[in-house]
Amino acid sequence: MKPADDVERIQREMTVFARRARAAAGRMHPELSLVSYTLLGHLEESGGCRATDLAAHYALDKSTVSRQVAALERAGLIERRPDAEDQRVLVLHLTEAGRRILAQVTESRRAAFRERLADWPAEDLARFADYLVRYNAGPAPGRHDQGPTARTPD
Amino acid sequence: MKPADDVERIQREMTVFARRARAAAGRMHPELSLVSYTLLGHLEESGGCRATDLAAHYALDKSTVSRQVAALERAGLIERRPDAEDQRVLVLHLTEAGRRILAQVTESRRAAFRERLADWPAEDLARFADYLVRYNAGPAPGRHDQGPTARTPD
DNA sequence: GGCGGGTGGTTGGGTTATGCAACCATAGAA
DNA sequence: TTCTATGGTTGCATAACCCAACCACCCGCC
């Protein structure tokens, strides 16, 4: 099979996945949208970061992230701490409640995933994850985002 | 690495991909949203299908698909042909214009993908695509969709 | 010390995508 | 025929986005 075909398959299947994941997330956890969940996950993984970092990483507008973050804060799942280095910056951290909810949803999602991935060899699973990471590590298509020296889009 | 960790990585990276793809799609092809593009792609691949099939496949609501389809028809990219077997059914087909646009966008997207996937061994590419297909082929998490004998969600 | 550009964040405004529920038409079984 | 299930459409409310305007702060430079 030609690589170009694989590229198309990748695009298509990724989209299918995304759509279903969104639907499933909304269905399973009305309290935590897929985006919110993802943001929380990112916070946990990064151990706290700025709103701008989130925006860059997910190719979202500042304002969108700002609102999402505000909602998460209102819900008591994260807190914003001023940065000592830079007064403009608000570093986002998970609260205990946030950590708890996140773990809960993660576990629930994981269970669902595990079910459908049950018959996958661990090796394939790892390789699949590696592929995704590798893919996303590259520059975003048609848009510059993320990265230490991310420049503003326009 | 534990499989559970890989499962989480997969979820997270898929989401990142989805977000960026959406952003990039909107930026590159204002005329054709990511969803529309995907629907067209599905039509081409399937050689015509019902709106319900699309909804099931992408875990979208009937109404959402109905509107998207209506928009695509207004844009002259698809046409709805009554099914001889079942008068309720409208089979969706790509028009010439639709086929053309689709090819155009596909090529453009493919170029972007190719760029970032340039240094991937063809073997990895194929395997990556296979993983995605295999993943999506399974039952949707938290929701039953698609499939010959798809039962209604609720 | 005071300016001016650049960056982090918020808010106002408007658009689009989506889901849910209600409704119509047709198919199929009782 | 009547009753139920299925394909589709439409009304309505909501959520998520993006863009642009704006405020606060950092930094280099006068």
XYZ file of N, CA, C and O in Angstrom, chain B residues 2 4 8 14 24 27 31 36 39 45-46 51 61 75 89-90 94 100 102-103 118 122 125 133:
96
model
N 3.433 0.084 31.372
C 2.186 -0.665 31.525
C 1.201 -0.317 30.419
O 1.108 0.838 30.007
N -1.859 0.118 30.578
C -2.797 1.158 31.011
C -2.233 2.545 30.703
O -2.956 3.448 30.293
N -3.737 5.531 28.187
C -3.897 6.954 28.480
C -3.182 7.814 27.474
O -3.686 8.847 27.034
N -4.570 11.343 20.910
C -5.653 11.386 19.933
C -6.381 12.713 20.046
O -6.753 13.322 19.052
N -6.467 23.241 12.031
C -5.777 23.323 10.755
C -6.767 23.279 9.599
O -6.640 24.016 8.631
N -8.488 26.462 9.064
C -7.574 27.457 8.543
C -7.251 27.230 7.072
O -7.135 28.157 6.285
N -13.884 26.662 3.309
C -15.072 26.249 2.570
C -15.609 24.904 3.029
O -16.765 24.586 2.835
N -17.484 18.211 7.358
C -17.960 18.093 5.984
C -16.969 17.298 5.139
O -17.356 16.417 4.367
N -17.270 13.743 5.929
C -18.476 13.134 5.379
C -18.307 12.866 3.891
O -18.651 11.794 3.386
N -15.702 6.934 -0.237
C -15.211 5.599 0.093
C -16.318 4.553 0.014
O -16.116 3.448 -0.450
N -17.500 4.953 0.497
C -18.590 3.984 0.531
C -19.358 3.945 -0.788
O -20.150 3.045 -1.011
N -27.923 8.977 5.369
C -27.537 9.911 6.418
C -27.385 9.174 7.741
O -26.479 9.447 8.532
N -25.464 13.006 15.981
C -26.918 12.949 16.027
C -27.487 13.021 14.612
O -26.891 13.627 13.720
N -24.549 23.424 -1.271
C -23.277 23.811 -1.891
C -23.041 23.036 -3.191
O -22.052 23.251 -3.885
N -35.750 6.312 2.491
C -34.309 6.518 2.397
C -33.911 7.480 1.287
O -34.457 7.442 0.186
N -32.955 8.323 1.618
C -32.310 9.167 0.629
C -30.843 8.762 0.590
O -30.134 8.903 1.579
N -21.875 11.734 -4.060
C -21.046 12.885 -4.402
C -21.430 13.362 -5.788
O -21.720 12.556 -6.675
N -14.598 16.784 -6.930
C -13.463 17.645 -7.268
C -12.918 18.333 -6.014
O -11.728 18.289 -5.725
N -13.346 17.528 -2.971
C -12.795 16.530 -2.063
C -11.372 16.174 -2.449
O -10.471 16.139 -1.609
N -11.180 15.934 -3.717
C -9.850 15.562 -4.191
C -8.859 16.685 -3.913
O -7.724 16.453 -3.485
N 7.146 12.826 6.625
C 8.165 12.526 5.626
C 9.222 11.555 6.127
O 9.659 10.668 5.405
N 7.906 3.860 5.785
C 6.619 3.448 5.224
C 5.987 2.354 6.073
O 4.769 2.301 6.242
N 4.252 3.843 9.000
C 3.069 4.544 8.531
C 1.922 3.554 8.365
O 0.801 3.780 8.823
N -7.270 1.828 12.280
C -8.396 1.109 11.703
C -8.861 0.026 12.660
O -10.057 -0.129 12.924
